[in-house]
mmCIF file of C-alpha atoms in Angstrom:
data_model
loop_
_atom_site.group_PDB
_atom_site.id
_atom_site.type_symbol
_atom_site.label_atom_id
_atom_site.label_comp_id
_atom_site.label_asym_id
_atom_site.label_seq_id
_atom_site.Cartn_x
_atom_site.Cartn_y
_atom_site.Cartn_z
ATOM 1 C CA UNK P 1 -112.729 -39.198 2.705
ATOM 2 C CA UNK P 2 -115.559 -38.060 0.744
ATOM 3 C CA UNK P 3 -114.523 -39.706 -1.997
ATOM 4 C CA UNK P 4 -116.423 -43.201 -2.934
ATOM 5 C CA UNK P 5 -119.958 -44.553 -1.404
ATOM 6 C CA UNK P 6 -120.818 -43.909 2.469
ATOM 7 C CA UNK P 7 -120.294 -47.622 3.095
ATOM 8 C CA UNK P 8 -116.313 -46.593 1.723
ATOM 9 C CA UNK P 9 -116.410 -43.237 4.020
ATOM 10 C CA UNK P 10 -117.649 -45.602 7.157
ATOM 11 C CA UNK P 11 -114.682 -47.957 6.317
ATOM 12 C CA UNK P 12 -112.148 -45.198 6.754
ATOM 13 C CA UNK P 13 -113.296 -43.558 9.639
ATOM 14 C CA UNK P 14 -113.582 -46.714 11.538
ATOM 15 C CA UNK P 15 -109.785 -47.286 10.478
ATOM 16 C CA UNK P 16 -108.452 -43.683 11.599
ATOM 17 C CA UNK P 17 -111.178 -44.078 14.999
ATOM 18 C CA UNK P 18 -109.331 -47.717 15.695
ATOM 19 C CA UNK P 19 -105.481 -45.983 14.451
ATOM 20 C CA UNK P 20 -106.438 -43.290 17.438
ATOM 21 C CA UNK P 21 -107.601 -45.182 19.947
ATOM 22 C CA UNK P 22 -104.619 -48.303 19.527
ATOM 23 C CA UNK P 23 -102.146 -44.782 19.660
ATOM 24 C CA UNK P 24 -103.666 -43.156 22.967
ATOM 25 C CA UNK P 25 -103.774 -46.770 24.252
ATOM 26 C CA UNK P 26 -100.232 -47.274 23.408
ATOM 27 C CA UNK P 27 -98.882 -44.245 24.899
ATOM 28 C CA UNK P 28 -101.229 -44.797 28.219
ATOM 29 C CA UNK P 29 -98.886 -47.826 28.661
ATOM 30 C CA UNK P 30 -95.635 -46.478 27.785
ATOM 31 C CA UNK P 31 -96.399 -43.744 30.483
ATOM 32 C CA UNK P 32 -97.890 -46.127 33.343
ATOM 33 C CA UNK P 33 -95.457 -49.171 32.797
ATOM 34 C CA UNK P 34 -92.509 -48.041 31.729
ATOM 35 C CA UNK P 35 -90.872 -50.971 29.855
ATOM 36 C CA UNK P 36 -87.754 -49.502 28.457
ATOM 37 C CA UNK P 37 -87.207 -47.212 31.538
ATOM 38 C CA UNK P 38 -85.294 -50.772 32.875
ATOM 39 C CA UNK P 39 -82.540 -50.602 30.419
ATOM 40 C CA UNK P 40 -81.830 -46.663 31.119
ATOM 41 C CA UNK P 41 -78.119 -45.729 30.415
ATOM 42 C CA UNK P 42 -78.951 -43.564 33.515
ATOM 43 C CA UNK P 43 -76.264 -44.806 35.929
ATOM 44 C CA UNK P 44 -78.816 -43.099 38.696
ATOM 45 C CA UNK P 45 -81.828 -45.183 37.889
ATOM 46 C CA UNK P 46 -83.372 -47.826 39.985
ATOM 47 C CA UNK P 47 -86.286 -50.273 39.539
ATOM 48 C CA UNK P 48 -88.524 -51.169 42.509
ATOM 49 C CA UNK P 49 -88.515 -54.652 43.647
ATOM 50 C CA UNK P 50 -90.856 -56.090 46.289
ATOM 51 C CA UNK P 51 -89.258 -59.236 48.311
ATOM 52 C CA UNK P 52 -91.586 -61.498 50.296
ATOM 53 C CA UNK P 53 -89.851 -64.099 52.569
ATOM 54 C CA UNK P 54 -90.544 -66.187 55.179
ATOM 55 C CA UNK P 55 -88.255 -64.610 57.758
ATOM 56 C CA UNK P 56 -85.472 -61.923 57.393
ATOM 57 C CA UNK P 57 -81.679 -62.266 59.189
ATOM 58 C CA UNK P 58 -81.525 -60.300 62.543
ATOM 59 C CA UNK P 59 -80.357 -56.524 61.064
ATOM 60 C CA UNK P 60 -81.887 -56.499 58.308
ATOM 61 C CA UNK P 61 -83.926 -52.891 58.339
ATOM 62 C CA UNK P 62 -84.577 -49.922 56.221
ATOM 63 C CA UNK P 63 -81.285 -48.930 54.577
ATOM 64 C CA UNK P 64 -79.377 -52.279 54.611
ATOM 65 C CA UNK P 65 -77.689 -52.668 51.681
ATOM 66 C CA UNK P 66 -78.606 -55.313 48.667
ATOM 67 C CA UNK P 67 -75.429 -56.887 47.156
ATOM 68 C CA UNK P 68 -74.405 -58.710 44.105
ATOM 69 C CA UNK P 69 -71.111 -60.609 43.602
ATOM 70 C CA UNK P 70 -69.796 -58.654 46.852
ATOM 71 C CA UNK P 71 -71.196 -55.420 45.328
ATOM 72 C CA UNK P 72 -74.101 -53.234 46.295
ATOM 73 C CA UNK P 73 -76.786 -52.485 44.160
ATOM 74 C CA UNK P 74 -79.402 -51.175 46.089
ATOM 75 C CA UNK P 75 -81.173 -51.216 49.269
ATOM 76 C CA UNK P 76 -83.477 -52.079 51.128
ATOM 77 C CA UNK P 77 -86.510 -48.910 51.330
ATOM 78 C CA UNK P 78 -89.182 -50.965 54.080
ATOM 79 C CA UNK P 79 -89.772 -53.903 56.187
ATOM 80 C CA UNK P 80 -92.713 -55.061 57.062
ATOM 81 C CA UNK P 81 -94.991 -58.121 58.100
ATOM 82 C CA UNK P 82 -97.255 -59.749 55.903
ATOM 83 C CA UNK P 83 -100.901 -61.151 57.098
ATOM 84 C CA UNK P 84 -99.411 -64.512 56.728
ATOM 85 C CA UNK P 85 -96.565 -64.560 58.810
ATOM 86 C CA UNK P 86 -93.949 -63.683 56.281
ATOM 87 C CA UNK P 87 -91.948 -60.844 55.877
ATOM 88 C CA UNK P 88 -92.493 -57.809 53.101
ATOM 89 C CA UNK P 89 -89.308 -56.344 52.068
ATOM 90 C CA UNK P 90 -89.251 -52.828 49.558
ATOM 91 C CA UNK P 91 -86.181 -52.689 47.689
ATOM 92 C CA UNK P 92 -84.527 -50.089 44.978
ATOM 93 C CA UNK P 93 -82.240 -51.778 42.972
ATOM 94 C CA UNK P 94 -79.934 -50.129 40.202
ATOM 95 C CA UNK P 95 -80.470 -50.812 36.723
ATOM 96 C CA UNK P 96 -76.871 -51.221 35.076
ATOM 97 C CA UNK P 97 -75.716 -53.725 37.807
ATOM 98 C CA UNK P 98 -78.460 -55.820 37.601
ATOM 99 C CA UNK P 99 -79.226 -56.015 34.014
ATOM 100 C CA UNK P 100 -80.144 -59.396 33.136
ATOM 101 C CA UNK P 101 -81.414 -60.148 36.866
ATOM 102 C CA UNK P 102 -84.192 -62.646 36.461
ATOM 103 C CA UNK P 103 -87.032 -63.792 39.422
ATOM 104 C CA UNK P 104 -85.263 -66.914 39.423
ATOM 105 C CA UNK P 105 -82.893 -65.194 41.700
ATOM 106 C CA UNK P 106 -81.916 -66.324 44.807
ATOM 107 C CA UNK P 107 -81.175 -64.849 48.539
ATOM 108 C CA UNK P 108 -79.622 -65.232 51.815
ATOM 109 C CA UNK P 109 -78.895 -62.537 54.289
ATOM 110 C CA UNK P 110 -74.910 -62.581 55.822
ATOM 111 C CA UNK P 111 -72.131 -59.963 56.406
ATOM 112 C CA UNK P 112 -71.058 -57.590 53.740
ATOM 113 C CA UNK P 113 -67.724 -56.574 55.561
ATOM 114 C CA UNK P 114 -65.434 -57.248 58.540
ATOM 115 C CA UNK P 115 -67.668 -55.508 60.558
ATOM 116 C CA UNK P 116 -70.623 -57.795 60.655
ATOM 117 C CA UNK P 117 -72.972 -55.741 59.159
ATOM 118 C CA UNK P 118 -75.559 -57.832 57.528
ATOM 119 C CA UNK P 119 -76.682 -57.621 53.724
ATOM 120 C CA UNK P 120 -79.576 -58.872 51.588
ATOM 121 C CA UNK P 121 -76.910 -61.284 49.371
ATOM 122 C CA UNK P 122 -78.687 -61.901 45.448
ATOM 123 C CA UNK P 123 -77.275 -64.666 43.807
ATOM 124 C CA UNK P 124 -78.299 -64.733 39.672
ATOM 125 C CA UNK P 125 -80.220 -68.135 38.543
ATOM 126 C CA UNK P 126 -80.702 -68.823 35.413
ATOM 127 C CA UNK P 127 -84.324 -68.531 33.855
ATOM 128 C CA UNK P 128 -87.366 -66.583 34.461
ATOM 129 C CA UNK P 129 -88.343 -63.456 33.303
ATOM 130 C CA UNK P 130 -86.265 -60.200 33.384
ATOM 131 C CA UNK P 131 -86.951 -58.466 36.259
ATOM 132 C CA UNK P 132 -88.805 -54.649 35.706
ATOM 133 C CA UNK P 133 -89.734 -51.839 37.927
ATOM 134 C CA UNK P 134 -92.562 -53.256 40.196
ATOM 135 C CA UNK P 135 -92.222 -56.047 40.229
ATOM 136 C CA UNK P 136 -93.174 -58.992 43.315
ATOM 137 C CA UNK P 137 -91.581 -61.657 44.257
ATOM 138 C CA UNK P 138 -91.685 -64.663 46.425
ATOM 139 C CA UNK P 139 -88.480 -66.039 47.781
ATOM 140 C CA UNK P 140 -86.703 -68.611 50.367
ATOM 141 C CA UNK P 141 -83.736 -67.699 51.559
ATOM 142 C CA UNK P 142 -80.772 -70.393 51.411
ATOM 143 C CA UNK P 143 -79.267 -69.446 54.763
ATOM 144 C CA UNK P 144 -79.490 -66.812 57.974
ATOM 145 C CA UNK P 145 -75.400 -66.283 57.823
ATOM 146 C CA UNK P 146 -75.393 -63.354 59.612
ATOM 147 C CA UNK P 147 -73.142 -62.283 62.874
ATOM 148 C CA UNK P 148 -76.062 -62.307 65.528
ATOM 149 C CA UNK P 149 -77.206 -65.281 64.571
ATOM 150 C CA UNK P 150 -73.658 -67.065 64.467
ATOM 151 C CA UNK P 151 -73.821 -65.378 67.866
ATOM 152 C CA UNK P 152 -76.864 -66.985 68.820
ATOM 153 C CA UNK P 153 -75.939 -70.473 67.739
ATOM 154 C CA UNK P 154 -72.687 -70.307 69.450
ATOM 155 C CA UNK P 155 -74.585 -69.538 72.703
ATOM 156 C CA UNK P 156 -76.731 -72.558 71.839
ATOM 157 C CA UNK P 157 -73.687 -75.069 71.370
ATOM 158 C CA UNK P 158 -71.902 -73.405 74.720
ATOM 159 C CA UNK P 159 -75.380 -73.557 76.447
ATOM 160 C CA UNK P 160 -75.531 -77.347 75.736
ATOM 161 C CA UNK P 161 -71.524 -78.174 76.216
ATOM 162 C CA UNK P 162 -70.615 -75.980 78.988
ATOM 163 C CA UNK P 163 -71.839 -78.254 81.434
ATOM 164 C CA UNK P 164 -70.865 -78.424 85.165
ATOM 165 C CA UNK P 165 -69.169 -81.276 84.934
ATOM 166 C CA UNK P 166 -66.520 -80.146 82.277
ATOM 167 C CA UNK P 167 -66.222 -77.023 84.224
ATOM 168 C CA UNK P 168 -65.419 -79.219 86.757
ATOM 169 C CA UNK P 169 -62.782 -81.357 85.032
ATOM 170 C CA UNK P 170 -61.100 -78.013 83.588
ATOM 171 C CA UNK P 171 -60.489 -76.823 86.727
ATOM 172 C CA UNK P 172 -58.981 -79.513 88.511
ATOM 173 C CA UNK P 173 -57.269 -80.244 85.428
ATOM 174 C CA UNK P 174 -55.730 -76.484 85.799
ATOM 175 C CA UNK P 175 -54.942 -76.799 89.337
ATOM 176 C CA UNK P 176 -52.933 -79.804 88.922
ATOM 177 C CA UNK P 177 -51.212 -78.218 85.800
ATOM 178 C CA UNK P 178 -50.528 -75.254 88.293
ATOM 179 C CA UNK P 179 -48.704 -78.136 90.787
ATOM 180 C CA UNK P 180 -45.987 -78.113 88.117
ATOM 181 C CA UNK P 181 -44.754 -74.584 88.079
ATOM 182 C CA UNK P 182 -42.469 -74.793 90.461
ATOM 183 C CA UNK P 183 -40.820 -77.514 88.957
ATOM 184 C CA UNK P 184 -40.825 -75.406 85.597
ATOM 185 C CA UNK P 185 -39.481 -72.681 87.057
ATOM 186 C CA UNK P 186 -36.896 -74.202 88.541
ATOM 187 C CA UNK P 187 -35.770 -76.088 85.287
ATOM 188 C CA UNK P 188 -35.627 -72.729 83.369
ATOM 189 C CA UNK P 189 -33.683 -71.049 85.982
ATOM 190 C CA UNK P 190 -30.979 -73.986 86.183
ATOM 191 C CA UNK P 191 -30.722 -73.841 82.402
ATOM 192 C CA UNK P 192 -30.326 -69.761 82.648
ATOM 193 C CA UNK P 193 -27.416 -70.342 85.422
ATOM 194 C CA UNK P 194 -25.594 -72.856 83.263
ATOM 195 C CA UNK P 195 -25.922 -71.026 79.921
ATOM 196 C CA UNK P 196 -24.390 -67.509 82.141
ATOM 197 C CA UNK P 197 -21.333 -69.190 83.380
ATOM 198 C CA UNK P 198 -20.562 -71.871 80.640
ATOM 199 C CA UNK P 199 -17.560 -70.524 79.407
ATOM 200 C CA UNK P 200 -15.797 -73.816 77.778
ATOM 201 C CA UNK P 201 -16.858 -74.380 74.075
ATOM 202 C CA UNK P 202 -19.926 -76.674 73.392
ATOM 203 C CA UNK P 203 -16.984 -79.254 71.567
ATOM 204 C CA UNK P 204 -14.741 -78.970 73.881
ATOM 205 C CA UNK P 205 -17.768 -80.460 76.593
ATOM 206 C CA UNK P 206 -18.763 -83.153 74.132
ATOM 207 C CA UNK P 207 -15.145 -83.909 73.759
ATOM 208 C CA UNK P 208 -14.600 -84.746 77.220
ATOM 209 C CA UNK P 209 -18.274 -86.415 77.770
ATOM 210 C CA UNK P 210 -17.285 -88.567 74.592
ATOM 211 C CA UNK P 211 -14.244 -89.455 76.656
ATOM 212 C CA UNK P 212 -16.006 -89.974 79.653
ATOM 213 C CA UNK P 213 -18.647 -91.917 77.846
ATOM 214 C CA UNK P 214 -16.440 -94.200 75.959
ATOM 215 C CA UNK P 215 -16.211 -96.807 79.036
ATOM 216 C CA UNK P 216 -19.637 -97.144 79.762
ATOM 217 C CA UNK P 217 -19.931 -99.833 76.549
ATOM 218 C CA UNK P 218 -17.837 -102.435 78.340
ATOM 219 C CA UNK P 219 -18.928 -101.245 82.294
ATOM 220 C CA UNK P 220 -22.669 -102.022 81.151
ATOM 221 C CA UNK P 221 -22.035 -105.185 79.582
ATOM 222 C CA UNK P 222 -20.486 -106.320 82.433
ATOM 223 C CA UNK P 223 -22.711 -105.316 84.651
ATOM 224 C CA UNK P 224 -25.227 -107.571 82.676
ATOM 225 C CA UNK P 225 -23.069 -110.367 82.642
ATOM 226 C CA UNK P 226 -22.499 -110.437 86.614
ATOM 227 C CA UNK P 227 -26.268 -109.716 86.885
ATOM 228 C CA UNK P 228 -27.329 -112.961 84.554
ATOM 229 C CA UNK P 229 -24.810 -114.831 86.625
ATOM 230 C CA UNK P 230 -25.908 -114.100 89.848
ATOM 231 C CA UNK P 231 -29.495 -115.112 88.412
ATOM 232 C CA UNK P 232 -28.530 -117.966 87.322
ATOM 233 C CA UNK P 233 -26.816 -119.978 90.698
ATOM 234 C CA UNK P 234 -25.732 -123.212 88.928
ATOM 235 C CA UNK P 235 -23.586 -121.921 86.609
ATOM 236 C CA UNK P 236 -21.070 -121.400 89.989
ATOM 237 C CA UNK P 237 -19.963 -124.564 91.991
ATOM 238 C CA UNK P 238 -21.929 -123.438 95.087
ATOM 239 C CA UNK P 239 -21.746 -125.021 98.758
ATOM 240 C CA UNK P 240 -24.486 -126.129 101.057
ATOM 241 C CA UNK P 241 -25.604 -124.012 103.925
ATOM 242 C CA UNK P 242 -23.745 -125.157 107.201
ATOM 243 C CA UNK P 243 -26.269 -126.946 109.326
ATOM 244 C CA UNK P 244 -24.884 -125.531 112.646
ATOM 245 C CA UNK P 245 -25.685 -122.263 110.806
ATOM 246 C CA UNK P 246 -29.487 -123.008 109.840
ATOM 247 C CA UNK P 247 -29.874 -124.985 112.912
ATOM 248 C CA UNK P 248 -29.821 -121.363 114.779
ATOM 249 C CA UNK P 249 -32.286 -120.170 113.032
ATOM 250 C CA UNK P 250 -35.855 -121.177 112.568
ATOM 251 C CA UNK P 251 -36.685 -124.615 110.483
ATOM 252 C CA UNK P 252 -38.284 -123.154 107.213
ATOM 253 C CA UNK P 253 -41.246 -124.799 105.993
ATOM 254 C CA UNK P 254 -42.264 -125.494 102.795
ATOM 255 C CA UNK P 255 -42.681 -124.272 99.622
ATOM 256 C CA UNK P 256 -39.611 -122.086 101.564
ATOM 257 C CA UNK P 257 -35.722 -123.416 99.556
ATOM 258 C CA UNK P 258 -34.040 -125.691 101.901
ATOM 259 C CA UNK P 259 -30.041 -126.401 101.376
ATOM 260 C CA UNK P 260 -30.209 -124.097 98.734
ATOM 261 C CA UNK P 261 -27.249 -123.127 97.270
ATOM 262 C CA UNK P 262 -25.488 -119.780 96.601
ATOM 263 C CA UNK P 263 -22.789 -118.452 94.466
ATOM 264 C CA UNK P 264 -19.163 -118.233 95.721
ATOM 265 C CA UNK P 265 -17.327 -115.159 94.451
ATOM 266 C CA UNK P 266 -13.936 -116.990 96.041
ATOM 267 C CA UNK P 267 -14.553 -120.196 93.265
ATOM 268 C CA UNK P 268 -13.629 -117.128 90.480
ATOM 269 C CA UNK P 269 -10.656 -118.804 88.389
ATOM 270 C CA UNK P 270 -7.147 -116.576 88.704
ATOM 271 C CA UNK P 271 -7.918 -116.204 84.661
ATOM 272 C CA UNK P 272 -11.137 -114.703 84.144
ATOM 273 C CA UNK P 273 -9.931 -112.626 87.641
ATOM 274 C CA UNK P 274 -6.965 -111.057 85.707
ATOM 275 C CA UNK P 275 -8.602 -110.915 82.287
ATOM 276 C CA UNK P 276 -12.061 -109.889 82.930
ATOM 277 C CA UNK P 277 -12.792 -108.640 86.569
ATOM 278 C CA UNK P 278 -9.528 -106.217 87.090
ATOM 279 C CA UNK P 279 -10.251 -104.766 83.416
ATOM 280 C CA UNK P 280 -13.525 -103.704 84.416
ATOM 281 C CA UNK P 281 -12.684 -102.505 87.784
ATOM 282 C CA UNK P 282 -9.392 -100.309 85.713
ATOM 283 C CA UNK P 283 -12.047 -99.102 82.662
ATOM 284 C CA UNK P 284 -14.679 -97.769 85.132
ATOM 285 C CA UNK P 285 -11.804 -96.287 87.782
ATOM 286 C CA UNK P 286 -9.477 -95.021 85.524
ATOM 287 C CA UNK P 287 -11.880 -94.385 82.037
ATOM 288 C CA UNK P 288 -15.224 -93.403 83.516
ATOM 289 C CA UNK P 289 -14.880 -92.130 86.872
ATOM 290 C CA UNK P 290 -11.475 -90.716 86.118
ATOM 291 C CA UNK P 291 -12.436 -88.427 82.981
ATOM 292 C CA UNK P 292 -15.386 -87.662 85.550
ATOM 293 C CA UNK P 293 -13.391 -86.425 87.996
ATOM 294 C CA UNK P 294 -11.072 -84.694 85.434
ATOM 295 C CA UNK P 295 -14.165 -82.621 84.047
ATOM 296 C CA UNK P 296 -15.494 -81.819 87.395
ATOM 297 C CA UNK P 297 -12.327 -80.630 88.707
ATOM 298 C CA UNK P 298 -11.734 -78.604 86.263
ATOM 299 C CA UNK P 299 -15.105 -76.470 86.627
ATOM 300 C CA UNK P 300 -15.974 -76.346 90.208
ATOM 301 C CA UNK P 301 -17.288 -72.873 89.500
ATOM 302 C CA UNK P 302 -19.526 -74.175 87.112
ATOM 303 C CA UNK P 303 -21.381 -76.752 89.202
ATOM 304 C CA UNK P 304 -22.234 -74.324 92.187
ATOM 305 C CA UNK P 305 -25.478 -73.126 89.862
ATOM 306 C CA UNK P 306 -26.183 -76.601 88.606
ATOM 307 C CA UNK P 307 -26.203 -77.802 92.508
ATOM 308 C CA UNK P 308 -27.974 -74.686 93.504
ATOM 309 C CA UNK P 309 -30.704 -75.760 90.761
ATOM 310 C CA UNK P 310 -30.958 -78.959 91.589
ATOM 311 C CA UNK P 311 -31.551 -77.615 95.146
ATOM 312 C CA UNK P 312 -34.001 -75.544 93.987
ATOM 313 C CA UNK P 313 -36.030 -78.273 92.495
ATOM 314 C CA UNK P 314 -35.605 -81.519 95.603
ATOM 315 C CA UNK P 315 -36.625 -79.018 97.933
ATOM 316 C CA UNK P 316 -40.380 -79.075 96.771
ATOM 317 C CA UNK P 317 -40.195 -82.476 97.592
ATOM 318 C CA UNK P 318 -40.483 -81.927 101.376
ATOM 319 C CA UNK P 319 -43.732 -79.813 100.824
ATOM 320 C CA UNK P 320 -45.629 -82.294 99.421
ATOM 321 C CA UNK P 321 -44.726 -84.527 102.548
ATOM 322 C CA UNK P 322 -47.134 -83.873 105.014
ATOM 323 C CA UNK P 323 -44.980 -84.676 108.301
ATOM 324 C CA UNK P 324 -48.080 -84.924 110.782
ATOM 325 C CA UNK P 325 -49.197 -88.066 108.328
ATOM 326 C CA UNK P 326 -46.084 -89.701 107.689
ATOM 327 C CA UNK P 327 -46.580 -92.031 110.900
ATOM 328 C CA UNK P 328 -49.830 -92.746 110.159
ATOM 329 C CA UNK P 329 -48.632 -93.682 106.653
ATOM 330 C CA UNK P 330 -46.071 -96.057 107.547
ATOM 331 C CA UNK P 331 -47.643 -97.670 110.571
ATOM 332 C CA UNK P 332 -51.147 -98.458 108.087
ATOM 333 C CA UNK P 333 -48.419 -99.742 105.503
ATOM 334 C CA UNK P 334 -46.896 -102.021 107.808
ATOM 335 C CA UNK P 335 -50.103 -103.557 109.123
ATOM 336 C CA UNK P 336 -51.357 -104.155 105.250
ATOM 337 C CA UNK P 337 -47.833 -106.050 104.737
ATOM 338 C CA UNK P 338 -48.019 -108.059 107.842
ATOM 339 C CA UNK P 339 -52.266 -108.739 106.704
ATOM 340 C CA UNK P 340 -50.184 -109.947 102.783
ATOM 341 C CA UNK P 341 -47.989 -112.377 104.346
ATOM 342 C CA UNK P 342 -50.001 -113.317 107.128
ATOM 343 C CA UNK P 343 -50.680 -116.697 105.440
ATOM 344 C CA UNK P 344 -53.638 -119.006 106.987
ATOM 345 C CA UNK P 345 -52.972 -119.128 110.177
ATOM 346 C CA UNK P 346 -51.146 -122.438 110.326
ATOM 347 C CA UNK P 347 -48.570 -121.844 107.358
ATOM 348 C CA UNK P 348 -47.074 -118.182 106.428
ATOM 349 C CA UNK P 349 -46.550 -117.835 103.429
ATOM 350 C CA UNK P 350 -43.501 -115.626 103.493
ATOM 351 C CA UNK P 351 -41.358 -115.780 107.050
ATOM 352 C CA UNK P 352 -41.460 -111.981 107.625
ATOM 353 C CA UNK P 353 -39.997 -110.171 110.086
ATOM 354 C CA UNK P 354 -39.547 -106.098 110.278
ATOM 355 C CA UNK P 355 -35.816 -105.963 112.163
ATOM 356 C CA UNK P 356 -36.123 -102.143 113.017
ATOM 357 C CA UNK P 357 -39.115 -102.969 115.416
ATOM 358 C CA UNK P 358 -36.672 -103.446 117.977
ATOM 359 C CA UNK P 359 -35.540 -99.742 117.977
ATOM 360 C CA UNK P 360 -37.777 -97.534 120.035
ATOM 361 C CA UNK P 361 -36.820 -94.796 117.719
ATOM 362 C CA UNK P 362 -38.494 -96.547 115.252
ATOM 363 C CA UNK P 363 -41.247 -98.473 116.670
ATOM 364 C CA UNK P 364 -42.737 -95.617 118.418
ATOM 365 C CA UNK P 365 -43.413 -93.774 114.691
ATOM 366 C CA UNK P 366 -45.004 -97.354 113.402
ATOM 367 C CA UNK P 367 -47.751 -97.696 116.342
ATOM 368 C CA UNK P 368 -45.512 -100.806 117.454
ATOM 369 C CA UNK P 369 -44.983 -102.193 120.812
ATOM 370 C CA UNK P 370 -42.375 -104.919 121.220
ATOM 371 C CA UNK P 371 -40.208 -105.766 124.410
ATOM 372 C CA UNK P 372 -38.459 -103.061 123.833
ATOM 373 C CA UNK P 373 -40.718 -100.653 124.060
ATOM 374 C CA UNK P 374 -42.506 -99.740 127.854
#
């Protein structure tokens, strides 16, 4: 250093004085910032992370846990308010888990387990710079997803739903649904009685109800012939009403039929008689009502529960009957008929007559008084 002119000696010790000072300035911020203490192999080390949000899910508090992909890696160390409104959160976070974690992170507080408890949930972004031990950051949470405040929302929803009215409509829709048990219970014990004493095979019974059934083809399409005949009154040769008969009645007016005519069973030709009518009266005596009376016969035991069930349920019937209104019911029915057909005054238009007013027994119930009746 002595060496050369004092220009050369100033030059050197102006080197080693700026070597010294960039070494003790160096190690000042190794010790105070600690850049490499973030990528520790130290499974124990954690880096301090400050959190400020807008609000915080209800829960959150010193302790709760801070997870990552389902995972905890730290917690949370304070909570506190900020000047602005917002909320301050202190967090310790563990360095090998969160290696790579970046500010661009994201967060949302919701349930880290069955129980409900809540969590501070980090979800990785990509960008930004790596996070390090102290450092702040400002973030929006995506969501509240915890269990009080699903809590509180459902409370909300039922708040605004649960109004008198539907409480109204669900319970007379459950006390008419209650007007059916009896005839519930009644079906379940009828099909209990018939499954303990049916003895005879389930084949064997559709067996003999095939049998039974077999004639019911040709009765019904009988049944609709005679029926469309009977509708249709000129397809018989029919005979006019004897006057001496509908001279001892009253003269109809019009639009009432007059000389209208009326199928005559007796104009039936001896054919279709022998080929058509006494085959359907032998199919449904012999093939329906026969096999009938074969399978009942042949388990009188087993009908006594099926009759006792049917009991069981036509005797609710009476109940809902109310007999102290069933006068008042049939008397106000018969004065709305006789208002229907009442007509104008100077034409009905439907000759009505009840027959039974005659009977005291009757009229009395129906608010009538006729010449019968003092």
């Amino acid at each position: 250093m002595l060496r050369g002119s004092e220009q050369h000696q100033e030059r050197v010790l102006l080197t080693i004085s700026g070597c010294v000072l960039l070494c003790i300035a160096l190690v000042v911020y190794l010790g105070v910032a600690r850049p490499f203490s973030r990528w520790t192999d130290d499974p124990d080390a954690f880096v301090s992370v400050v959190i400020n949000t807008p609000y915080v899910g209800q829960g959150v508090e010193k302790g709760t846990p801070v997870v990552l992909h389902g995972v905890s890696v730290g917690q949370v160390t304070a909570v506190s308010s900020t000047a602005s409104g917002g909320v301050r959160l202190d967090t310790e976070l563990q360095v090998q888990p969160t290696r790579g974690l970046t500010d661009a992170m994201s967060i949302d507080f919701r349930p880290i387990n069955y129980f409900g408890v809540p969590g501070v949930n980090v979800t990785p972004n990509s960008g930004g710079r790596v996070l390090h031990d102290g450092a702040d950051l400002s973030l929006t949470p995506t969501g509240n997803f915890t269990l009080s405040e699903l809590l509180n929302q459902m409370g909300s929803v039922s708040a605004s739903s649960l109004t008198p009215q539907l409480i109204s409509v669900i319970d007379r829709a459950t006390r008419y649904a209650d007007g059916l048990n009896p005839a519930v219970e009644s079906a379940v014990t009828m099909a209990r009685a018939v499954d303990a004493v049916q003895t005879v095979p389930t084949d064997v019974l559709l067996t003999n109800l095939a049998a039974a059934v077999a004639a019911f083809p040709p009765f019904a399409d009988s049944v609709l012939t005679v029926g469309t005949r009977l509708i249709k009154f000129d397809y018989y040769p029919g005979r006019v009403i004897d006057e001496s008969a509908a001279a001892s009645v009253p003269k109809l007016q019009s639009p009432y039929l007059e000389a209208a005519r009326v199928p005559d069973l007796g104009d039936f030709s001896e054919d279709y008689y022998q080929k058509q009518f006494l085959v359907t009266l032998d199919v449904v005596q012999n093939g329906l009502f026969g096999a009938v009376g074969k399978l009942l016969s042949s388990h009188v035991d087993d009908l006594t529960p099926l009759i006792l069930g049917i009991t069981a349920i036509t005797d609710t019937g009476p109940v809902l009957l109310r007999p102290q209104d069933v006068a008042q019911k049939l008397a106000e029915l018969r004065s709305r008929f006789e208002r229907l057909y009442a007509g104008n005054g100077q034409q009905r238009a439907v000759s009505v007559r009840i027959l039974l007013d005659s009977l005291p027994g009757v009229a009395a119930p129906l608010g009538v008084t006729t010449e019968a009746t003092p």
